[in-house]
Short mmCIF file of C-alpha atoms in Angstrom, two decimals:
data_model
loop_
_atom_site.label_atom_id
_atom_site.label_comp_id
_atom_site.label_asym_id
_atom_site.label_seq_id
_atom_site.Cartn_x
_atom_site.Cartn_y
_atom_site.Cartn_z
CA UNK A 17 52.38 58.00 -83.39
CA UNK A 18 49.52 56.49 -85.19
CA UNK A 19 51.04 57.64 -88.28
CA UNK A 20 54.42 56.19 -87.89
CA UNK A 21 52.96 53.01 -86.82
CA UNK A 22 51.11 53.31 -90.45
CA UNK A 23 53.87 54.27 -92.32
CA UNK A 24 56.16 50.97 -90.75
CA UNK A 25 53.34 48.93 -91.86
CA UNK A 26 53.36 50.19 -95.46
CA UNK A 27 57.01 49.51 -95.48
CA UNK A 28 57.40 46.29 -93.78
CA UNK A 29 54.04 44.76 -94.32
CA UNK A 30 53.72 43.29 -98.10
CA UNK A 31 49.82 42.46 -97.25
CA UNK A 32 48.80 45.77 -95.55
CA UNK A 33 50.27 47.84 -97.81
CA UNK A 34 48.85 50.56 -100.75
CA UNK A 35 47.97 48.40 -103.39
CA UNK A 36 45.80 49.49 -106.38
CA UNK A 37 41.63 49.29 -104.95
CA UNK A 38 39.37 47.32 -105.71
CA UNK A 39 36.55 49.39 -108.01
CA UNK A 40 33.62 50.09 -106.75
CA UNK A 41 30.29 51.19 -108.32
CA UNK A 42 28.68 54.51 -106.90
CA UNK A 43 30.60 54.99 -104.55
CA UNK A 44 30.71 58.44 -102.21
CA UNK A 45 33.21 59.79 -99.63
CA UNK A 46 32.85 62.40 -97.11
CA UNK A 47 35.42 65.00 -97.32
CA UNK A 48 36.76 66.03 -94.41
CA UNK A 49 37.94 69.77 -95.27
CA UNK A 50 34.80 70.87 -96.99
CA UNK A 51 32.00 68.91 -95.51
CA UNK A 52 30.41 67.55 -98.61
CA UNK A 53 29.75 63.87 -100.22
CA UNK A 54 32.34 63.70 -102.83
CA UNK A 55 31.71 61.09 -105.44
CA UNK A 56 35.25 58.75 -105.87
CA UNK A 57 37.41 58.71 -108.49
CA UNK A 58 38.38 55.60 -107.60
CA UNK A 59 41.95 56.43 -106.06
CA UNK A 60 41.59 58.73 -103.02
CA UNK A 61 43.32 57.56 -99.71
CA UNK A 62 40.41 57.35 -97.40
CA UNK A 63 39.73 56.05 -93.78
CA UNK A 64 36.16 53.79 -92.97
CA UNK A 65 34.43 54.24 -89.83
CA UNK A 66 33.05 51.13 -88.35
CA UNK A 67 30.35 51.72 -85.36
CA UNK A 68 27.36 51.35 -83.56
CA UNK A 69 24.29 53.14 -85.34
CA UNK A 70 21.84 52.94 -82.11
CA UNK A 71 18.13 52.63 -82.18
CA UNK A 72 16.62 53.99 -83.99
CA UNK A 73 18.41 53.71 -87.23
CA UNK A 74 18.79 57.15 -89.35
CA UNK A 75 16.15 57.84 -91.72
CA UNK A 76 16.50 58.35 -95.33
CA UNK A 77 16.33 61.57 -95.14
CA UNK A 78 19.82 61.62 -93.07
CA UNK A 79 21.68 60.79 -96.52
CA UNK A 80 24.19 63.24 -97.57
CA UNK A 81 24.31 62.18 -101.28
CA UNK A 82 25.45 65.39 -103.44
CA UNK A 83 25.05 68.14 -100.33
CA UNK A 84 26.80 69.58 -97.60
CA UNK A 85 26.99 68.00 -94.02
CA UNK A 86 25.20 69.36 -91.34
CA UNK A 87 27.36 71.72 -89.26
CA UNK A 88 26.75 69.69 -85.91
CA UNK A 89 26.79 66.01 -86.57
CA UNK A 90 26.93 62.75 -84.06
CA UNK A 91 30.00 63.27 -81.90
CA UNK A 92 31.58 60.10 -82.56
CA UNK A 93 31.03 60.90 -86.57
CA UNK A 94 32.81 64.40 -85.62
CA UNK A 95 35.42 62.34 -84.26
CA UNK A 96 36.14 60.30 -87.03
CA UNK A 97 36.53 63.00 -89.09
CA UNK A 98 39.07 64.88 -87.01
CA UNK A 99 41.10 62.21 -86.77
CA UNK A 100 41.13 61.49 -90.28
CA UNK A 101 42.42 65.17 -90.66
CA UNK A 102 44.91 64.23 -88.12
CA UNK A 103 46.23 61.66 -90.01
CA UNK A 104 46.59 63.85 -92.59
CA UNK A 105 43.97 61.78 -94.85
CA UNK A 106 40.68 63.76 -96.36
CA UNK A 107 38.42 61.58 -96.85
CA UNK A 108 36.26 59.26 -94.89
CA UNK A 109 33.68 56.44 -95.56
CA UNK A 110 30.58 56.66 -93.24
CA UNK A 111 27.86 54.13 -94.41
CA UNK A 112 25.32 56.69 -92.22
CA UNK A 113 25.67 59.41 -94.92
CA UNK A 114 27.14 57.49 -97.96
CA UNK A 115 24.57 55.64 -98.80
CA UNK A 116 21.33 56.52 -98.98
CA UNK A 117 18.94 53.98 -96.97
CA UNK A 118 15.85 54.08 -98.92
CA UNK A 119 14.45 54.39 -101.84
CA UNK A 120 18.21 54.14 -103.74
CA UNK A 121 18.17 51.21 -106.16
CA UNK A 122 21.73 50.93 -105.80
CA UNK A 123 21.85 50.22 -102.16
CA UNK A 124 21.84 46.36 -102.39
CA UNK A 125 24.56 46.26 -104.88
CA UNK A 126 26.25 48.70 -102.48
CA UNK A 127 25.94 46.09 -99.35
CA UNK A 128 26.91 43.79 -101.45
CA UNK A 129 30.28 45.36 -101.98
CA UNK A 130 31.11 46.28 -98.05
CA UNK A 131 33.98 43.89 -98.19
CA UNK A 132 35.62 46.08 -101.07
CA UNK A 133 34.82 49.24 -99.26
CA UNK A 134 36.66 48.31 -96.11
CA UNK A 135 39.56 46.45 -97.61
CA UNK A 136 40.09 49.78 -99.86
CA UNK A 137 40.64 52.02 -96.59
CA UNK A 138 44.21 52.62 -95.33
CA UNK A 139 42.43 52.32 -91.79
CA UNK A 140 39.10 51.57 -90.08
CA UNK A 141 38.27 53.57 -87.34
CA UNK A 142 36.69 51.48 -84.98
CA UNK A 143 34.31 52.91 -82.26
CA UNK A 144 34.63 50.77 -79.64
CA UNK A 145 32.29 52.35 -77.03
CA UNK A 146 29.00 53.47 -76.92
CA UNK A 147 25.72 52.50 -77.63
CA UNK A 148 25.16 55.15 -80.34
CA UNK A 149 27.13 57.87 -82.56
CA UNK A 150 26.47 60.32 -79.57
CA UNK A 151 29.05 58.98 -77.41
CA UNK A 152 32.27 60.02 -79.20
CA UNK A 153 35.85 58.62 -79.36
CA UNK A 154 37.20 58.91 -75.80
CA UNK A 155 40.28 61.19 -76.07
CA UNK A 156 39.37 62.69 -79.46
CA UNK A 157 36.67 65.53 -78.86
CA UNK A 158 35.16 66.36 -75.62
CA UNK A 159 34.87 62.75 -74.24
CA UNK A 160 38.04 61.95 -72.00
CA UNK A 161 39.51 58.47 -71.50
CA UNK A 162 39.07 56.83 -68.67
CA UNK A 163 42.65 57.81 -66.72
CA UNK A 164 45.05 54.62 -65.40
CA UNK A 165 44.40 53.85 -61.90
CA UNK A 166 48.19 55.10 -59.97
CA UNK A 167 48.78 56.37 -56.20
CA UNK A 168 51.79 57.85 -54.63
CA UNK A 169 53.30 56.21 -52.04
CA UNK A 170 56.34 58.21 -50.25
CA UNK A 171 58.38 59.19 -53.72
CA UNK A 172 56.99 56.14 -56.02
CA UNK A 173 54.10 56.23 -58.03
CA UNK A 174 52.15 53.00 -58.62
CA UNK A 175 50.10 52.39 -61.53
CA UNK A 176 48.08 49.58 -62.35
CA UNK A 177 48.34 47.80 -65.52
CA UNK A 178 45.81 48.82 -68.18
CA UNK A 179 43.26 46.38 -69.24
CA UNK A 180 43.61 44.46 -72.44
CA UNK A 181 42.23 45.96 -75.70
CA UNK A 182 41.39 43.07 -76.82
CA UNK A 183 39.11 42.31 -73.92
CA UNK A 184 37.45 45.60 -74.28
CA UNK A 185 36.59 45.41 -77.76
CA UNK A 186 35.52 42.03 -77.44
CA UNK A 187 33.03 42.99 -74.36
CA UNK A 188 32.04 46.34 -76.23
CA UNK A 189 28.62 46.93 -77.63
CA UNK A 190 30.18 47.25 -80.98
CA UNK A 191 30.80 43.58 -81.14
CA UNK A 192 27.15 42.80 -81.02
CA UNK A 193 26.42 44.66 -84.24
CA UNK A 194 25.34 42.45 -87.02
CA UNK A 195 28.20 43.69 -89.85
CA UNK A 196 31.31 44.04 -86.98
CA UNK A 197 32.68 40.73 -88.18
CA UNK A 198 32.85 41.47 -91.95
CA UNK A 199 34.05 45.08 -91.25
CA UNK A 200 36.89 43.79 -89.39
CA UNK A 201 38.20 40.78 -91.31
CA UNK A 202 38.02 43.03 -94.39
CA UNK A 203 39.91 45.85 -93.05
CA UNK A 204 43.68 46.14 -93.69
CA UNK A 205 44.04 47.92 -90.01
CA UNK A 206 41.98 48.61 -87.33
CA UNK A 207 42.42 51.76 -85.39
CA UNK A 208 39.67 50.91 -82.15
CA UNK A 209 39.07 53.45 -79.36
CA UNK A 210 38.24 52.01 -75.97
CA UNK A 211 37.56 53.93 -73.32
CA UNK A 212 40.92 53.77 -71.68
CA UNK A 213 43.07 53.55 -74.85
CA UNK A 214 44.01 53.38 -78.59
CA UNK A 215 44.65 50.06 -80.13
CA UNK A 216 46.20 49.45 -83.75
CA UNK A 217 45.82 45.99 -85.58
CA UNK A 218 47.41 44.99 -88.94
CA UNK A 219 47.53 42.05 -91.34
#
């Protein structure tokens, strides 16, 4: 589904469609089939995962730059990465592990170009719940979404309405994160888990 809705935008949207990126010095991806920090050409599809890092904030030492991936990581990270695979993308941008957090004298130029970084994704995964990259993205991996409230009564069964995406995201902890409102506004599409549902935004 997510991937038609992505295609129709290509087609229909002139703004949110592929357009050539904007370059970007030193700049890594994780990919997704082999578990290593790739360094970009410069024209790999790729999806951006925007989230809440927690207290405390990883160490230095949690950078991936030129190795492998742990096999375990943060279940939300392990979620972002399957359903990059899922949409049949191989590559993902996690700032956790793509850019080293200390002692890298690239890092502020780096910051510096988040805007480009986001607006180059097709889509930014957008972790909408949780307090941390422990939590996961409900209905991905092992974390279920919260079901919609229904009862049977005699042969009809009544479901209440879901609750507005847009309410949840706004209320989530993810909106009280510093960088949220440049990730978004940069981002050509937002793909936002909630705990009861999926939401896609465009243009």
């Amino acid at each position: 589904m997510i991937r038609k809705w992505m295609s129709s935008c290509n087609e229909y949207h002139s703004d949110c469609a592929e357009h050539n990126p904007r370059r970007i010095s030193h700049f890594w991806l994780i990919d997704c089939e082999t578990r290593m920090l790739a360094k970009s050409r410069g024209d790999e599809a790729y999806t951006a995962l925007s989230y809440v890092w927690g207290n405390p904030a990883p160490k230095a030492s949690e950078s991936a730059i030129g190795k492998q991936l742990p096999s375990q990581l943060p279940q939300t990270i392990e979620d972002a990465m399957t359903v990059t695979r899922k949409l049949d993308l191989q590559y993902i941008w996690i700032d956790r592990y793509c850019i080293l957090q200390t002692a890298n004298p690239h890092k502020s130029e780096q910051l510096r170009q988040m805007d480009k970084v986001y607006h180059n994704a097709c889509i930014t995964l957008v972790a909408a719940v949780g307090t941390d990259p422990s939590h996961g993205l409900p209905g991905v991996g092992p974390v279920p979404r919260v079901p919609q409230p229904s009862v049977k009564v005699a042969d009809y069964l009544l479901a209440s309405s879901m609750s507005n995406p847009k309410l949840l995201i706004r209320r989530s902890p993810w909106m009280t994160r510093a960088w949220t409102y440049q990730e978004a506004i940069c981002s050509r599409r937002l793909l936002a888990f909630t705990e009861q549902q999926v939401y896609y935004e465009c243009g």
